[in-house]
CSV table of C-alpha atoms in Angstrom, one decimal:
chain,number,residue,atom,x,y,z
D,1,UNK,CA,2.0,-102.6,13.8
D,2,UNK,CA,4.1,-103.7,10.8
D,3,UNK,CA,7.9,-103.7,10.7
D,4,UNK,CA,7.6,-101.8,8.1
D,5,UNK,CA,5.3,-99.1,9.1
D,6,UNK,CA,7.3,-96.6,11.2
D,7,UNK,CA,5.2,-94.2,13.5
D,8,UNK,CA,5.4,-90.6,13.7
D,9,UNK,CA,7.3,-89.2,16.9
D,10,UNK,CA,5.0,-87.0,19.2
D,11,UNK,CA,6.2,-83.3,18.7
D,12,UNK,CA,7.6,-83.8,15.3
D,13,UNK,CA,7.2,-81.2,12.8
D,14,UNK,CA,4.8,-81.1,10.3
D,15,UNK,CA,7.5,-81.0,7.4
D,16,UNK,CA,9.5,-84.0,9.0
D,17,UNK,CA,6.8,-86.1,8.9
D,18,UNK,CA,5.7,-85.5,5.4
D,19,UNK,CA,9.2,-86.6,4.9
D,20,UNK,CA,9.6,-89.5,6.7
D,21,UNK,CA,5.8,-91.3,5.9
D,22,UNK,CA,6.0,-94.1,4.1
D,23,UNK,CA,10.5,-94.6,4.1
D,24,UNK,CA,10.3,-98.3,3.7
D,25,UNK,CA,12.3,-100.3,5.7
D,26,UNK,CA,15.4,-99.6,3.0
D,27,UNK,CA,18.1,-97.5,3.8
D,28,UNK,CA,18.2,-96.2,0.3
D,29,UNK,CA,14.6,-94.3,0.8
D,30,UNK,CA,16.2,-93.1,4.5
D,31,UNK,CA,18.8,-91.7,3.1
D,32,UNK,CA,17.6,-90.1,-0.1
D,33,UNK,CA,14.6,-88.4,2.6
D,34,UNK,CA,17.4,-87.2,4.8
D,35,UNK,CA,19.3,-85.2,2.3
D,36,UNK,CA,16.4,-83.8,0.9
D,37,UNK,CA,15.5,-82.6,4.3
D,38,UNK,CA,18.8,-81.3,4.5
D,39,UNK,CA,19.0,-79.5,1.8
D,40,UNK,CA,15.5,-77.8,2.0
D,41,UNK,CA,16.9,-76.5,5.8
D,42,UNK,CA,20.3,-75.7,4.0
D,43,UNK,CA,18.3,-73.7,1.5
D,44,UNK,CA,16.1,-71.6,3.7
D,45,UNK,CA,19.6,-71.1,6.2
D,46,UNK,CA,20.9,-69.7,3.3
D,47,UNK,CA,18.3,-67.3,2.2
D,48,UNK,CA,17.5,-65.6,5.3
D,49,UNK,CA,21.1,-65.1,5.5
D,50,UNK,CA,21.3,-63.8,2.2
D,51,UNK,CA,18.0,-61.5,2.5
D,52,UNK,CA,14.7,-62.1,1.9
D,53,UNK,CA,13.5,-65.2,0.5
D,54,UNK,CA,12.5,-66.1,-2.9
D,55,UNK,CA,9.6,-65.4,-4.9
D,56,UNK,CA,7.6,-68.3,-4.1
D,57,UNK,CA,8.0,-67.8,-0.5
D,58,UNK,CA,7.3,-64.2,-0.3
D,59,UNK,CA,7.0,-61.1,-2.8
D,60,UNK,CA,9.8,-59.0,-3.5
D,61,UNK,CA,10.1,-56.0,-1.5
D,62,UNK,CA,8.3,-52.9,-2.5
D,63,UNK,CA,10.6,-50.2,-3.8
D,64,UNK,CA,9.7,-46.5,-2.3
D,65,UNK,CA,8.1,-45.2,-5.7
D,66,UNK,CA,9.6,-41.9,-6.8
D,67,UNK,CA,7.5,-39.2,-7.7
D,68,UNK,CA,9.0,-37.7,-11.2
D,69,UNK,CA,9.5,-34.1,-11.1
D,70,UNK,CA,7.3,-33.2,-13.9
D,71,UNK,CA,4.3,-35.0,-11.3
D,72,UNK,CA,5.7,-33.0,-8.4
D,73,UNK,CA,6.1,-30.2,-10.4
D,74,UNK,CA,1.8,-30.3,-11.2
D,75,UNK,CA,1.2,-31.4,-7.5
D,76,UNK,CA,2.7,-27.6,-6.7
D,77,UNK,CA,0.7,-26.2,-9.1
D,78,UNK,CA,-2.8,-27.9,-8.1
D,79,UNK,CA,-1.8,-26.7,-4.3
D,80,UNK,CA,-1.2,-23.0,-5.9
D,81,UNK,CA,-4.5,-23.3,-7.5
D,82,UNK,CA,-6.2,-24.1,-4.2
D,83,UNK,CA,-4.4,-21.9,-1.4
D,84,UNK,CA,-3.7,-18.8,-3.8
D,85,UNK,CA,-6.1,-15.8,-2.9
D,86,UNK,CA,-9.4,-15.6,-4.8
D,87,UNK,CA,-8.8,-12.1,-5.9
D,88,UNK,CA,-5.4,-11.4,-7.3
D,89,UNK,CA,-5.0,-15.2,-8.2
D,90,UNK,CA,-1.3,-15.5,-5.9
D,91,UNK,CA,-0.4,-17.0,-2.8
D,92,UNK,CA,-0.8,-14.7,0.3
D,93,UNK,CA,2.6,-13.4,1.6
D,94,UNK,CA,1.1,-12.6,5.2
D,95,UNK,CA,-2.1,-13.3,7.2
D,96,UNK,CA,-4.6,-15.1,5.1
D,97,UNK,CA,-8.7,-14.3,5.4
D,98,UNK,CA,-12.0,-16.7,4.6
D,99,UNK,CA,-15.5,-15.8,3.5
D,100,UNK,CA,-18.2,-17.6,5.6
D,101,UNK,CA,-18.1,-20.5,3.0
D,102,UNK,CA,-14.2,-20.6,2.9
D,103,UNK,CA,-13.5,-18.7,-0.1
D,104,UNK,CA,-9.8,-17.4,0.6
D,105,UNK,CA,-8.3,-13.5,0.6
D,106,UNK,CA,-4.7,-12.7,0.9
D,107,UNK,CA,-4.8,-9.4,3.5
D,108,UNK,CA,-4.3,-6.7,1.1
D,109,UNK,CA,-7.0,-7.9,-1.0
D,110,UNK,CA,-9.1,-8.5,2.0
D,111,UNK,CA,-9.0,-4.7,2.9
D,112,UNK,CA,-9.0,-3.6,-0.4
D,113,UNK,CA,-12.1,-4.8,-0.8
D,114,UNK,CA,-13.5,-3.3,2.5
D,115,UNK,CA,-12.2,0.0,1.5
D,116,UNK,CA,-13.8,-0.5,-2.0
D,117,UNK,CA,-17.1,-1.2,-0.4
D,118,UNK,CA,-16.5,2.1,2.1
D,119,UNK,CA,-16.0,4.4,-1.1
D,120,UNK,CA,-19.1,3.2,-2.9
D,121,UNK,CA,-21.3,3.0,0.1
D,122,UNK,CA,-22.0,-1.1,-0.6
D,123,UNK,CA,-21.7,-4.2,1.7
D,124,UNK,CA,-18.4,-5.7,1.4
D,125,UNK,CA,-19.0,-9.5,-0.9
D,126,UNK,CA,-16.7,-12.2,-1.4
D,127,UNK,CA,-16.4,-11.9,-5.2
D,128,UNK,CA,-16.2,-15.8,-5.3
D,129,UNK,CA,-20.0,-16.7,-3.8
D,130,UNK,CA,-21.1,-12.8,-3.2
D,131,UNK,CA,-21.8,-13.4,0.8
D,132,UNK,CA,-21.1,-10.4,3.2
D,133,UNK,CA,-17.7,-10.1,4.4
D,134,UNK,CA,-16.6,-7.8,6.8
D,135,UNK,CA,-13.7,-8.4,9.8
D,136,UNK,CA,-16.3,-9.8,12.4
D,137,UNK,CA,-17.4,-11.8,9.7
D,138,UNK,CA,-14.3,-13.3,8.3
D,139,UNK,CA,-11.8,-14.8,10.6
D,140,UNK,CA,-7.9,-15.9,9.8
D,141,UNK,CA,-7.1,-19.7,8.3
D,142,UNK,CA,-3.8,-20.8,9.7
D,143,UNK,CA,-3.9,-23.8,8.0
D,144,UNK,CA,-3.4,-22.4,4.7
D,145,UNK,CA,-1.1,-20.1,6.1
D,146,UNK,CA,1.0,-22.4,7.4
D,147,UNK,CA,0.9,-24.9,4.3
D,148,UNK,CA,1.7,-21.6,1.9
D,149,UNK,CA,5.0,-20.7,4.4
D,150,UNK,CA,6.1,-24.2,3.5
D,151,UNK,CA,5.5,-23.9,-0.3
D,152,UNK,CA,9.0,-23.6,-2.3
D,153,UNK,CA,9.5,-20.5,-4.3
D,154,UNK,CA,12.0,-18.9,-6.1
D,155,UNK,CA,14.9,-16.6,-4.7
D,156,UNK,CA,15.1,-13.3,-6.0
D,157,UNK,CA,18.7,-13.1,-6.7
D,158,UNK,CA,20.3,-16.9,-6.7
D,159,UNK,CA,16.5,-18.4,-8.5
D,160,UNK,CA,17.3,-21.4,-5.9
D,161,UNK,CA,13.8,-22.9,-4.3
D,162,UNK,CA,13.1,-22.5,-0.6
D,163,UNK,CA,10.2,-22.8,1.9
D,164,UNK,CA,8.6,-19.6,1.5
D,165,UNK,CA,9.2,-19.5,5.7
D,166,UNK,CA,12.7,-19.1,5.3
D,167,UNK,CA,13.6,-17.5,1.8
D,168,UNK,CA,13.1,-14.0,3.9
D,169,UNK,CA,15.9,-14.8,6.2
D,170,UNK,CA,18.0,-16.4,3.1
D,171,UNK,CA,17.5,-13.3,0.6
D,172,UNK,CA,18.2,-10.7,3.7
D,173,UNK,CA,21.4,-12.5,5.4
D,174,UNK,CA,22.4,-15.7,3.3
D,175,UNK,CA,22.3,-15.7,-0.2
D,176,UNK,CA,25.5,-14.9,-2.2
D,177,UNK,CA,23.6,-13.2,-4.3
D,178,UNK,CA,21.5,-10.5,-2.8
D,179,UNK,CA,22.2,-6.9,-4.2
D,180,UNK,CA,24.4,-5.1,-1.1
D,181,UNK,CA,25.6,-1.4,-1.0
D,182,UNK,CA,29.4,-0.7,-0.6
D,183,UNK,CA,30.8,0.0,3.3
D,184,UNK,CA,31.8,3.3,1.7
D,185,UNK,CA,28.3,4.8,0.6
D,186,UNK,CA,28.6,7.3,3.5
D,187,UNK,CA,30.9,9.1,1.9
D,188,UNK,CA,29.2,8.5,-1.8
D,189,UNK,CA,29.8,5.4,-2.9
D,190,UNK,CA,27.4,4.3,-5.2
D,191,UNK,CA,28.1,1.2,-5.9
D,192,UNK,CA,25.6,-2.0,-5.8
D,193,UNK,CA,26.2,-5.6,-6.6
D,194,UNK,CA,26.2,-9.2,-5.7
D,195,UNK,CA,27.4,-9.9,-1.9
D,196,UNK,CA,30.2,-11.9,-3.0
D,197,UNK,CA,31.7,-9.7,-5.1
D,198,UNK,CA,31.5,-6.7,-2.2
D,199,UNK,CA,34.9,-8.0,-1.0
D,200,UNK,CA,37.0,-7.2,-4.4
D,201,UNK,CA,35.0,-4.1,-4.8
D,202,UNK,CA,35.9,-2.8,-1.3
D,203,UNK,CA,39.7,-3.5,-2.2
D,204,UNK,CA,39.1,-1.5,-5.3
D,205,UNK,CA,36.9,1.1,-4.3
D,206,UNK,CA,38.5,4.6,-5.0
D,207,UNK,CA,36.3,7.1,-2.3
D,208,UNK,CA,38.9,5.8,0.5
D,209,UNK,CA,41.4,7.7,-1.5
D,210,UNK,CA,39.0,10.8,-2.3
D,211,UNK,CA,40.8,14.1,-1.6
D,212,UNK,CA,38.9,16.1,1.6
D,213,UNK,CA,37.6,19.0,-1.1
D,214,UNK,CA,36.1,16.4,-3.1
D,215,UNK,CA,34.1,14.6,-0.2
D,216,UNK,CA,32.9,18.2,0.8
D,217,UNK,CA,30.6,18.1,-2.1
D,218,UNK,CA,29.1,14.4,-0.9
D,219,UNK,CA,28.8,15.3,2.5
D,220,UNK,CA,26.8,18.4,2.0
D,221,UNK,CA,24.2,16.5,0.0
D,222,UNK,CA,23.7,14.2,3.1
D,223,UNK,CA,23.7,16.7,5.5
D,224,UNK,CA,20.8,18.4,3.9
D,225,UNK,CA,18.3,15.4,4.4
D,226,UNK,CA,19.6,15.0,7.6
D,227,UNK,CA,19.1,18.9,8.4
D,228,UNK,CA,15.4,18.0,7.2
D,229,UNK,CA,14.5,15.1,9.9
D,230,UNK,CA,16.5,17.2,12.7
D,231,UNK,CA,14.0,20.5,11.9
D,232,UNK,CA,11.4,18.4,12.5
D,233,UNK,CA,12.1,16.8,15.5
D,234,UNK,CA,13.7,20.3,17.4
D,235,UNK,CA,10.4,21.5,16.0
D,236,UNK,CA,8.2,18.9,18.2
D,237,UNK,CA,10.7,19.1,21.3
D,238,UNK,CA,10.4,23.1,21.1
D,239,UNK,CA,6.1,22.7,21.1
D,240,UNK,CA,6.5,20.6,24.4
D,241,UNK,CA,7.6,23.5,25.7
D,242,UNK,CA,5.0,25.6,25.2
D,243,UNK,CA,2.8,26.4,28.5
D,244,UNK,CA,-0.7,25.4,26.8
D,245,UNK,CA,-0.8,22.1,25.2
D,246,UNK,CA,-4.0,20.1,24.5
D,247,UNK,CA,-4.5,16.6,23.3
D,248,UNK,CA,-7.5,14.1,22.5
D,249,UNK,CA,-8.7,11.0,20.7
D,250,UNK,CA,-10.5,11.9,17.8
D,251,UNK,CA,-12.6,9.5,15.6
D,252,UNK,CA,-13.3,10.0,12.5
D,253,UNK,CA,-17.0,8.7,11.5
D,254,UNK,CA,-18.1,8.5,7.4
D,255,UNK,CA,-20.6,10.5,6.3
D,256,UNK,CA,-22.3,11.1,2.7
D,257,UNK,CA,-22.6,14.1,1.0
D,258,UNK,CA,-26.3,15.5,-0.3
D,259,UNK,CA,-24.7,16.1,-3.2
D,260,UNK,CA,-26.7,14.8,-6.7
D,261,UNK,CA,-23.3,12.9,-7.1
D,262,UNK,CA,-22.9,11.6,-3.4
D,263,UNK,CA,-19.3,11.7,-2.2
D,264,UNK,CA,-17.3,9.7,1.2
D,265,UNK,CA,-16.1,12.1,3.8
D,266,UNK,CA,-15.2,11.8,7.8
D,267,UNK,CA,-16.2,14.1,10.8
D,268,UNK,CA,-15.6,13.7,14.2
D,269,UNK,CA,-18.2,14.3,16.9
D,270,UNK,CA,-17.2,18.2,18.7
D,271,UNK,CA,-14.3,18.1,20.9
D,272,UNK,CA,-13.0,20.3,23.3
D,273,UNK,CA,-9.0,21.2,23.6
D,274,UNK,CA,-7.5,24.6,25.0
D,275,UNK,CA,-10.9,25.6,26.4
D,276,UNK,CA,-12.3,25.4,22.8
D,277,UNK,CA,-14.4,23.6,20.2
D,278,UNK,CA,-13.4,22.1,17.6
D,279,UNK,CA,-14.1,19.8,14.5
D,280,UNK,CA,-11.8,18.0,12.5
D,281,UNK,CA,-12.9,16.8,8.8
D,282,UNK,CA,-11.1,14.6,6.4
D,283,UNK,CA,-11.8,13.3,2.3
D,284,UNK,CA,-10.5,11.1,0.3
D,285,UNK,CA,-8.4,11.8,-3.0
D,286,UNK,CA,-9.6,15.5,-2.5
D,287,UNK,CA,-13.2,14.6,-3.1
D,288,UNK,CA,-12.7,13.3,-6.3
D,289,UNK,CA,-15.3,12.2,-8.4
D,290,UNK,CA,-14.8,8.5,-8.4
D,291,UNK,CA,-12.2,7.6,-5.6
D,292,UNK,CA,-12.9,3.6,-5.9
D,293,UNK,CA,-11.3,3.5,-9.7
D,294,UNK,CA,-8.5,4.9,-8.4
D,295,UNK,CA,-5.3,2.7,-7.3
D,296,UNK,CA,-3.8,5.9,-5.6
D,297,UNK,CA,-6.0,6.7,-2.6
D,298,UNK,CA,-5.2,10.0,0.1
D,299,UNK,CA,-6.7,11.3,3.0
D,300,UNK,CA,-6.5,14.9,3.5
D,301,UNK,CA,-8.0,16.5,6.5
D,302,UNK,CA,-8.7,20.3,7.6
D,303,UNK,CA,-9.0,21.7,11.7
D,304,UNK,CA,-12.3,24.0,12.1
D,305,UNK,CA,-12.6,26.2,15.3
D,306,UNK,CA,-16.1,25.9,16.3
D,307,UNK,CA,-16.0,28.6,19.4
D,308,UNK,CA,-15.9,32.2,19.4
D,309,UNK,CA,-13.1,33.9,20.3
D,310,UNK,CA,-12.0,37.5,21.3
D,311,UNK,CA,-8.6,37.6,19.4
D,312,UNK,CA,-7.0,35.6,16.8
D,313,UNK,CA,-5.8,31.9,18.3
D,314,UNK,CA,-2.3,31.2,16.5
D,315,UNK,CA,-1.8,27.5,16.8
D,316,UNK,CA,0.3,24.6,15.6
D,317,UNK,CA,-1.2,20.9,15.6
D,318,UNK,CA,-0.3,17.8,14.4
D,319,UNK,CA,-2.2,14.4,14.0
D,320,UNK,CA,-0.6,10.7,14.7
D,321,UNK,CA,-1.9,7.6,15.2
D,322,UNK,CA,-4.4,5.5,18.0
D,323,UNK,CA,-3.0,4.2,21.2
D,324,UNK,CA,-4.0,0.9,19.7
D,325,UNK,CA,-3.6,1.7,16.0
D,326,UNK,CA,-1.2,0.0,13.3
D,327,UNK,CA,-1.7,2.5,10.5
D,328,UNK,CA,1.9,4.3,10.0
D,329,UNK,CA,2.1,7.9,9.7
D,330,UNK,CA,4.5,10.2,9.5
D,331,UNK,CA,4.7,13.6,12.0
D,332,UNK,CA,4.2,16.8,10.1
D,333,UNK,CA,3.7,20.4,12.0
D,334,UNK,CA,1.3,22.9,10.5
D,335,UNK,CA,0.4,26.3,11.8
D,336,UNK,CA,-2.9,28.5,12.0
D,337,UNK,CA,-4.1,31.2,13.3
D,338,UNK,CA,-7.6,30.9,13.8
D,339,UNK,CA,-10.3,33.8,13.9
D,340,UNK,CA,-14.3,34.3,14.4
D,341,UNK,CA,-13.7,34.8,10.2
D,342,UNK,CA,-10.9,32.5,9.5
D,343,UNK,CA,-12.1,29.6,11.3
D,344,UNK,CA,-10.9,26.8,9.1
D,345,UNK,CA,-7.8,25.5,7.8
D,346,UNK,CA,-7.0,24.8,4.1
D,347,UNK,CA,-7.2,20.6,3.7
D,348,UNK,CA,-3.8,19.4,4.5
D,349,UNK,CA,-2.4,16.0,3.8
D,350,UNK,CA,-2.6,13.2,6.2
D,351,UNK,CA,1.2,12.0,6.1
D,352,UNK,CA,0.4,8.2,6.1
D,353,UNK,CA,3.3,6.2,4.1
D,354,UNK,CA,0.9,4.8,1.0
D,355,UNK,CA,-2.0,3.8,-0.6
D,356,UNK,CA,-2.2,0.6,1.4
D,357,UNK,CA,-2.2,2.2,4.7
D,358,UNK,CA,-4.7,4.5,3.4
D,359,UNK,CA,-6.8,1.4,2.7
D,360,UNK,CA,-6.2,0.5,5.9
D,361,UNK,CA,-7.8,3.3,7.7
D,362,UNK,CA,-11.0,3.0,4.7
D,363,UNK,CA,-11.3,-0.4,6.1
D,364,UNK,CA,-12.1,0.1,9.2
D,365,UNK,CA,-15.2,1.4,10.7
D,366,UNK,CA,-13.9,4.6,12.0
D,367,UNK,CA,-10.8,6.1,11.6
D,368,UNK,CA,-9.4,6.2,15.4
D,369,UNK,CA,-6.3,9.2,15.2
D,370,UNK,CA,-4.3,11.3,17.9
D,371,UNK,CA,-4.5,15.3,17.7
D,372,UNK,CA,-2.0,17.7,19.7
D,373,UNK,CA,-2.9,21.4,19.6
D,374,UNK,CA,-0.3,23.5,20.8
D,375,UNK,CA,-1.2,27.3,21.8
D,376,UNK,CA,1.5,30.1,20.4
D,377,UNK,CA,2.4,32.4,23.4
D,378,UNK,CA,2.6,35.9,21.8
């Protein structure tokens, strides 16, 4: 080997030997190498101190790209387009129902359609593809009803955005905003507003200072709906005392009439309370003519004595709800006296709360209900 070749340490670094090949034997070369080397290690010290290194070592970082709210505010929309309910073209506010080929129907909608199907004596469609629906035949997504709950939407009084999970709870208890009722309404107030200004009207409010002659006046008005729900309940507790009461599950099956115009009604098979026979009956909207164009829908029903008896049979009854029934009705007395003659009752309201609990009970395959009969003791 030459003086002037100089070998190549074992273990070196790639980069040092590039560096040192070929030096010479002049210090010159040495030393111009050496500070080169130098300054390249200085150089890279420096920029992973500083942060990431340049641009011909390594690209830039990538910057978290911001979605502009015009693009969010068409991502929302495409995702109201695909979860909203097929048949009134919104976003379900409860349990949410699929057709057999995933067609999707907000609850209401869902039975509405059942009950439509009930009133015109036709299977039940999707109105999407037209397969059968029915509730063994459609189960609950809880996908979509869990991606809708998270969904912003508007508050009612403050128009901030929430999850749709939590703008119940905000509206009811947290916004500033939400329409309250004055402390003093008991005693006629009838003020309504904003919650945060319920504090300066309370200071203000002038029925604290109302003379005792002129809160007579209120009070009476609110003791007379109270007087209402108290006759009704002293009129149950005063039936439970009566030494012959009778009750039974009753289910109501639909029928058709043989009319030329066919109309939907419900019977229930015979029955036997009090030693005695009866029937119950039930139509809807009073047998109108076309009860499926109709948004308001009622269920009245009549009692029909089906035994004979020896002397007239003075009763009161009452119908509530299933054991295992959700449908929400109200408890209304009536009174009969039934004879061999007079063996039927006029058609009497069934006090549920609306049309949608009425299309509740259309839904369903039989209407499942609770009757009391209470004998009169003469």
């Amino acid at each position: 080997m030459d003086d002037g070749d100089v070998g190549v340490a074992p273990g070196s670094s790639s980069s040092s030997s590039s560096a040192g090949l070929n030096i010479g034997a002049g210090g010159a070369a040495a030393e111009a190498a050496a500070e080169a080397m130098q300054e390249e290690v200085g150089t890279r010290r420096q920029a992973q101190a500083e942060g990431p290194g340049d641009a011909d070592a390594q690209e830039p970082p990538k910057k978290r790209s911001k979605v502009p709210e015009g693009e969010s505010g068409k991502l929302e929309e495409r995702l109201y387009s695909v979860l909203c309910c097929t048949v009134c073209l919104d976003l379900p506010k409860a349990s949410v129902y699929q057709c057999t080929n995933g067609h999707l129907m907000c609850a209401g909608c869902f039975i509405h359609l059942l009950a439509d199907s009930r009133l015109k004596e036709e299977q039940a469609t999707c109105p999407n593809c037209r397969c059968e629906i029915s509730k063994n035949l459609c189960c609950r997504n809880l996908a979509v009803e869990k991606a809708v709950s998270e969904l912003p939407t508007d508050c009612t009084f403050c128009l901030k955005q929430f999850p749709r999970s939590s703008l119940e709870r905000h509206q009811k208890e947290e916004c500033q905003d939400r329409v309250t009722q004055c402390k003093y309404k008991r005693i006629g107030c009838p003020w309504k507003g904003p919650f945060h200004e319920l504090p300066a009207h309370e200071d203000d409010c002038s029925h604290p200072t109302k003379t005792g002659t002129e809160l007579m006046g209120i009070l009476g008005e609110m003791d007379q709906s109270h007087r209402r729900d108290m006759q009704l309940y002293n009129g149950i507790f005063s039936l439970l005392c009566y030494e012959k009461i009778g009750f039974t599950e009753v289910q109501f099956r639909p029928y058709r009439t043989d009319d030329f115009i066919t109309r939907l009604y419900y019977e229930t098979p015979r029955f036997t309370v009090l030693n005695q026979t009866w029937v119950l009956k039930a139509r809807v909207n009073d047998s109108e003519r076309n009860p499926n164009l109709s948004c308001k829908r009622t269920l009245s029903f009549q009692l029909i004595l089906k035994s004979k008896v020896n002397s007239a049979l003075e009763c009161s009854f009452l119908l509530l709800k299933g054991p295992y029934d959700d449908v929400r009705i109200k408890p209304v007395i009536h009174h009969y006296a039934f004879t061999n003659d007079a063996n039927e009752t006029e058609y009497v309201l069934l006090p549920i709360n609306d049309s949608v609990e009425c299309n509740k009970l259309l839904a369903a395959k039989n209407i499942n209900l609770r009757l009391f009969i209470f004998q009169v003791q003469k």
